[in-house]
Tab-separated table of C-alpha atoms in Angstrom:
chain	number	residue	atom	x	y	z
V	1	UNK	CA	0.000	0.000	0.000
V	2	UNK	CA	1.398	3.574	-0.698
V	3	UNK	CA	1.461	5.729	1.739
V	4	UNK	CA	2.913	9.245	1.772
V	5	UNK	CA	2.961	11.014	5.113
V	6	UNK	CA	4.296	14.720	5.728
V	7	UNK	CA	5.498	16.255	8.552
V	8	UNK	CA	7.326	19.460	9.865
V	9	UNK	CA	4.551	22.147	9.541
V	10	UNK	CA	3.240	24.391	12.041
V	11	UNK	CA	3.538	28.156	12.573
V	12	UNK	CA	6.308	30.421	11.286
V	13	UNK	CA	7.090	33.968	10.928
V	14	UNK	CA	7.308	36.099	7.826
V	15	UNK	CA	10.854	36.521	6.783
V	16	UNK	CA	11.420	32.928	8.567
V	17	UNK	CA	11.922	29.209	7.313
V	18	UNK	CA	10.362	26.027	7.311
V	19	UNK	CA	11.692	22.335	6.141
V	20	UNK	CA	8.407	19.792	5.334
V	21	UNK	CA	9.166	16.216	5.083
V	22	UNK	CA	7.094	13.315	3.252
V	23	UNK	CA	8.093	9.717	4.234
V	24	UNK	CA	6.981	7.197	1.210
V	25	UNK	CA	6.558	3.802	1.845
V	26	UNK	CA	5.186	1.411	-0.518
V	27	UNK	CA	6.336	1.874	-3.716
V	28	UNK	CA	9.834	2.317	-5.407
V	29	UNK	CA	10.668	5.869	-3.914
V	30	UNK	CA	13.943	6.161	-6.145
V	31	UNK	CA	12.134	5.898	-9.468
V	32	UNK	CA	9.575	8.048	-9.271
V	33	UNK	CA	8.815	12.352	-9.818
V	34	UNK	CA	7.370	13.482	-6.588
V	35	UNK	CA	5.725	16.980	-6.101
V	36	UNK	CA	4.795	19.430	-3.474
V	37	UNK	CA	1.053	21.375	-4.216
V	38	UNK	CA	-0.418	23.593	-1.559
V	39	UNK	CA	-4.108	24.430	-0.689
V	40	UNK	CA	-5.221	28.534	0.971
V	41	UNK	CA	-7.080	27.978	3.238
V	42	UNK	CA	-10.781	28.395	1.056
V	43	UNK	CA	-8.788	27.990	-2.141
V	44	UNK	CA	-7.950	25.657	-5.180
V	45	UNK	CA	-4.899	23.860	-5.532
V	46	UNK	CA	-1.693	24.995	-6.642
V	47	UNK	CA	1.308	23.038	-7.867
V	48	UNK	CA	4.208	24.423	-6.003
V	49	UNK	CA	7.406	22.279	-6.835
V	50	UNK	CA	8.622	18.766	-8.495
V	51	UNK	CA	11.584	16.307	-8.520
V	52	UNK	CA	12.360	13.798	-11.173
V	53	UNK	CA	12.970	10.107	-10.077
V	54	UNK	CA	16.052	9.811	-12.246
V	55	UNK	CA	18.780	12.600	-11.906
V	56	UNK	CA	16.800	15.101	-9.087
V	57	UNK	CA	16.006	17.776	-12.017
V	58	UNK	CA	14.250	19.885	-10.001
V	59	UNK	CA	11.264	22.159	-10.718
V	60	UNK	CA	9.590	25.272	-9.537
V	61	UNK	CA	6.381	27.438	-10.010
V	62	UNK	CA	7.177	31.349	-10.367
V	63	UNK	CA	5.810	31.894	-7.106
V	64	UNK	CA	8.039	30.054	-4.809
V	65	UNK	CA	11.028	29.933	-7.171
V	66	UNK	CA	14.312	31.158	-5.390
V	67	UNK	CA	12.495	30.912	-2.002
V	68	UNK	CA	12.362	27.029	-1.556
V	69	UNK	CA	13.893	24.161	-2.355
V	70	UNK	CA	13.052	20.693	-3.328
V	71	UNK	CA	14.787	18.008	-2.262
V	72	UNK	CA	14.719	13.908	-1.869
V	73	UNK	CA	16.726	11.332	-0.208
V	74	UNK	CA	16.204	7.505	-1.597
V	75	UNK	CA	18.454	5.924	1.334
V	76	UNK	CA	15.344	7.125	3.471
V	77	UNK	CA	12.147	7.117	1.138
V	78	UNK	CA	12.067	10.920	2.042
V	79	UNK	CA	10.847	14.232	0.297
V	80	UNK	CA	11.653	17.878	1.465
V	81	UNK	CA	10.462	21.062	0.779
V	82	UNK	CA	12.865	23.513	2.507
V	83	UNK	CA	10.874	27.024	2.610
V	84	UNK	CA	12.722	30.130	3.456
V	85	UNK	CA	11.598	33.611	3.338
V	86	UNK	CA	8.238	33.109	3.734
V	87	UNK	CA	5.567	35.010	3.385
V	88	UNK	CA	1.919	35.472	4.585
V	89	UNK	CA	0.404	33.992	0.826
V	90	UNK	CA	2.496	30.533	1.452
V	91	UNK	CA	-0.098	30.196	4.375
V	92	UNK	CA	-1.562	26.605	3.069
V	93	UNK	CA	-2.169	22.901	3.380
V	94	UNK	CA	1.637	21.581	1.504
V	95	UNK	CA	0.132	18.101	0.089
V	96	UNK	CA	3.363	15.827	-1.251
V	97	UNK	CA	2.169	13.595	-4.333
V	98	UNK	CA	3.540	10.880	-6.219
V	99	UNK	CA	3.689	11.472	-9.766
V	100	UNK	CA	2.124	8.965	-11.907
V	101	UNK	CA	3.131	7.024	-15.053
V	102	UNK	CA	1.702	10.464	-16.907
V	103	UNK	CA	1.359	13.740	-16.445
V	104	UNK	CA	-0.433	13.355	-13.107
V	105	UNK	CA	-0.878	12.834	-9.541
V	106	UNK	CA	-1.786	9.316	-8.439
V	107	UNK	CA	-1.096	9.316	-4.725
V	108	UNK	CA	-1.586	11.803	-2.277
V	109	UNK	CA	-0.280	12.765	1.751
V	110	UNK	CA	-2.764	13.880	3.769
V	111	UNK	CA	-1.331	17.146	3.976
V	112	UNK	CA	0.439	19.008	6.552
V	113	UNK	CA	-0.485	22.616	7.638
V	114	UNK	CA	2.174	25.627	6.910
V	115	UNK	CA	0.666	28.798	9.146
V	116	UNK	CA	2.955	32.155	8.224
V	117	UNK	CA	2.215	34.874	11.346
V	118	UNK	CA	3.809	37.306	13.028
O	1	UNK	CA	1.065	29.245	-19.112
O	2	UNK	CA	-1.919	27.165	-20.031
O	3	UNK	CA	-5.101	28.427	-18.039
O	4	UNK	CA	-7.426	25.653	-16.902
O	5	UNK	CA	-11.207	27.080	-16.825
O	6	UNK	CA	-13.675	24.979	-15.210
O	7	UNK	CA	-17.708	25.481	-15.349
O	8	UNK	CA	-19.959	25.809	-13.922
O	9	UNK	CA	-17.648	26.803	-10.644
O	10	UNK	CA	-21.133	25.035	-8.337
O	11	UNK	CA	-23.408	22.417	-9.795
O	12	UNK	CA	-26.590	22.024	-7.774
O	13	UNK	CA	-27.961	18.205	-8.334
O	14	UNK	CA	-29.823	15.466	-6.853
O	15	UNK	CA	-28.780	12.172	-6.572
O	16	UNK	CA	-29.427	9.553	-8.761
O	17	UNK	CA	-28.922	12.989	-11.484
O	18	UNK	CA	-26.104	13.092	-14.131
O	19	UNK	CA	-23.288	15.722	-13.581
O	20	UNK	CA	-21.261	17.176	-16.526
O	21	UNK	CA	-18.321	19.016	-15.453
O	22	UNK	CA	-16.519	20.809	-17.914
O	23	UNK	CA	-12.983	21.597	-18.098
O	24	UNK	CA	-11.313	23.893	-20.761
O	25	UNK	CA	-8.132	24.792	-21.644
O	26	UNK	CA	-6.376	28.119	-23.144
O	27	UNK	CA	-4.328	26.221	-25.522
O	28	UNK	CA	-4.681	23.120	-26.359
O	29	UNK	CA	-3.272	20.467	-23.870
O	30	UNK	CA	-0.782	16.902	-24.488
O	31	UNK	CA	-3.219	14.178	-22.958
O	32	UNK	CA	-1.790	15.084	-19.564
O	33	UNK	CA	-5.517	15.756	-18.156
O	34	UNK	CA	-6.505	14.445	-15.011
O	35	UNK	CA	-9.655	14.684	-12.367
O	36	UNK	CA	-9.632	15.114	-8.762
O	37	UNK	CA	-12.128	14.904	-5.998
O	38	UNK	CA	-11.594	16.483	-2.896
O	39	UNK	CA	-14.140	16.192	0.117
O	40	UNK	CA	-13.521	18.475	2.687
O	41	UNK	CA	-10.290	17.821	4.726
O	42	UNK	CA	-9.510	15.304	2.691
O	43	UNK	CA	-6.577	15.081	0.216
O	44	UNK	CA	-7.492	15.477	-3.388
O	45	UNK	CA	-8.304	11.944	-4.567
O	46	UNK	CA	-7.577	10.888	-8.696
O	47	UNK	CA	-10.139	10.150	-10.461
O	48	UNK	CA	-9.249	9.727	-14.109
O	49	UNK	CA	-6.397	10.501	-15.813
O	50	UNK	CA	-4.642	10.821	-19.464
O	51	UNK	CA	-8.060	12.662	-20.389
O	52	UNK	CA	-10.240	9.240	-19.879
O	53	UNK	CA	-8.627	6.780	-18.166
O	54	UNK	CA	-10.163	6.114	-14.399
O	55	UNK	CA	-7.622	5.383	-11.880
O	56	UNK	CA	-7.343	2.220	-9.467
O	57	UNK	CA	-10.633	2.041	-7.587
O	58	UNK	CA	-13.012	4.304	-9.430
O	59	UNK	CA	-16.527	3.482	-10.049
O	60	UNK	CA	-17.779	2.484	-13.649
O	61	UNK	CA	-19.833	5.935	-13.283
O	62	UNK	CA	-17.125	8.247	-13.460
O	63	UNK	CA	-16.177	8.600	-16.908
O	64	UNK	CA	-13.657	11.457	-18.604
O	65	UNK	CA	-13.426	12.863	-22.320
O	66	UNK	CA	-12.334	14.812	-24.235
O	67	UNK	CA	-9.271	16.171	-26.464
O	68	UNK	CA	-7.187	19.407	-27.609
O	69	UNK	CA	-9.200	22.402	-25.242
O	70	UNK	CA	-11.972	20.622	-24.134
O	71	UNK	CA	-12.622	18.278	-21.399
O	72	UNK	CA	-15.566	16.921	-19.575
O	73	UNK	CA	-16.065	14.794	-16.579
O	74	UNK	CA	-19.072	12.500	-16.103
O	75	UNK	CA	-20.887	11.137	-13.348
O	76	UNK	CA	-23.802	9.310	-14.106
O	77	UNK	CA	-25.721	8.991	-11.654
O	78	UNK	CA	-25.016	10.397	-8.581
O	79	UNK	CA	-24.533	8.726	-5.482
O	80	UNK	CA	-24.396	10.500	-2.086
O	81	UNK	CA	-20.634	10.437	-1.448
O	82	UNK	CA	-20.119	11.884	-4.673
O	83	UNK	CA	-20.896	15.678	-3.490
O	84	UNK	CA	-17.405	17.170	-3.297
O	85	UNK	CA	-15.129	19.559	-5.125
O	86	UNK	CA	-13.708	18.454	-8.740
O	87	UNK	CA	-10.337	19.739	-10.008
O	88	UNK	CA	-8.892	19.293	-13.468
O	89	UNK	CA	-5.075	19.383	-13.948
O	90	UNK	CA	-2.675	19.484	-16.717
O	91	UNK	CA	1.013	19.170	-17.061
O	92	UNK	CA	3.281	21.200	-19.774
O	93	UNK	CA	6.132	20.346	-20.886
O	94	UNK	CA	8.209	22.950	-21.530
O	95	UNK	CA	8.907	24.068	-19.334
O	96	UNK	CA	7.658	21.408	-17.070
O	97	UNK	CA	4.497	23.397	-15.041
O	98	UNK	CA	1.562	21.599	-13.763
O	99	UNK	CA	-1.514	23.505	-13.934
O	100	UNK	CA	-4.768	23.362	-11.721
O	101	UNK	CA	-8.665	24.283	-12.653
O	102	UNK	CA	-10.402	26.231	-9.979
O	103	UNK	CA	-12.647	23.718	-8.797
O	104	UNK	CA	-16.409	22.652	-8.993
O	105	UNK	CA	-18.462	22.109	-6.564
O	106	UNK	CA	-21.157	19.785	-6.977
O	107	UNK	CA	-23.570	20.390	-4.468
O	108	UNK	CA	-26.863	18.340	-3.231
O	109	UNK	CA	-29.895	20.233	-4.590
């Protein structure tokens, strides 16, 4: 059974940094593009960052680009979104997905909530 | 950037009813298209993907079709614990974005 299950949100300031992690178990972690999308609270979904499978090409949307950083490591069937100078719009549910065989998303985390205060 | 337009944004039905969910594109897509469903507090769930292909799991009644700008999603005939939001999603290429609808919500009339 895949399971994908993130951890390491909770409540940061503006300005500040955050590092999510998504522990995969259940599949062959090493060969497959994983993703980060985020929810607003009340909002749609928004694809935020990828990582290939094969040689960690990494991927960003416009909105997060220089600001956070994708990462993976096989040994430990582990994702990581490393956000730094956030902001109050990153505010969201961060949702790590497994990409499918296409062009889309065939297993989900449950999400893990990113709160940006002062 | 391809824009994903979904209508209508709610869709007021009864069960038992057929939903048509539409899902249009500004340009016209690869056959990355995919469906979500997302009940609330729940992570989105896939429903078909590749434009018309239903994923592990999903009842005969969802159906997906559709090519070049114009998608549709099917459901039909609604069941109860079908009453959720929808998302369509595509993926481009170059360079490599994935792109969300805004969402339907199919409400119980």
């Amino acid at each position: 059974e895949v399971q994908l299950l993130e951890s390491g949100g909770g409540l940061a300031q503006p300005g500040g940094s955050l590092r999510l992690s998504c522990a995969a178990s259940g599949f062959s972690f090493s060969s497959c593009a994983m993703s980060w999308v985020r929810q607003a609270p009340g909002k749609g979904l928004e694809w935020v960052s990828a990582i290939s499978g094969s040689d960690d090409t990494t991927y960003y949307a416009d909105s997060v680009k220089g600001r956070f950083t994708i990462s993976r490591d096989n040994s430990k069937n582990t994702l990581y979104l490393q956000m730094n100078s956030l902001r109050a719009e990153d505010t969201a549910v961060y949702y790590c997905a497994k990409r499918g065989t296409g062009g889309h998303f065939d297993y989900w985390g449950q999400g893990i909530l990113v709160i940006v205060s002062s | 950037e391809i824009v994903l337009t979904q209508s209508p944004a709610t869709l007021s039905l009864s069960p038992g009813e057929r939903a048509t969910l539409s899902c249009r594109a500004s340009q016209s897509v690869s056959s990355y298209l995919a469906w979500y469903q997302q009940k609330p507090g729940q992570a989105p769930r896939l429903l078909i993907y590749d434009a018309s292909y239903r994923a592990t799991g999903i009842p005969a009644r969802f159906s997906g079709s559709g090519s070049g700008t114009d998608f549709t999603l099917t459901i039909s005939s609604l069941e109860p614990e079908d009453f959720a939001v929808y998302y369509c999603q595509q993926r481009s290429n170059w360079p490599l974005v994935y792109t969300f609808g805004q969402g339907t919500k199919l409400e119980i009339k």
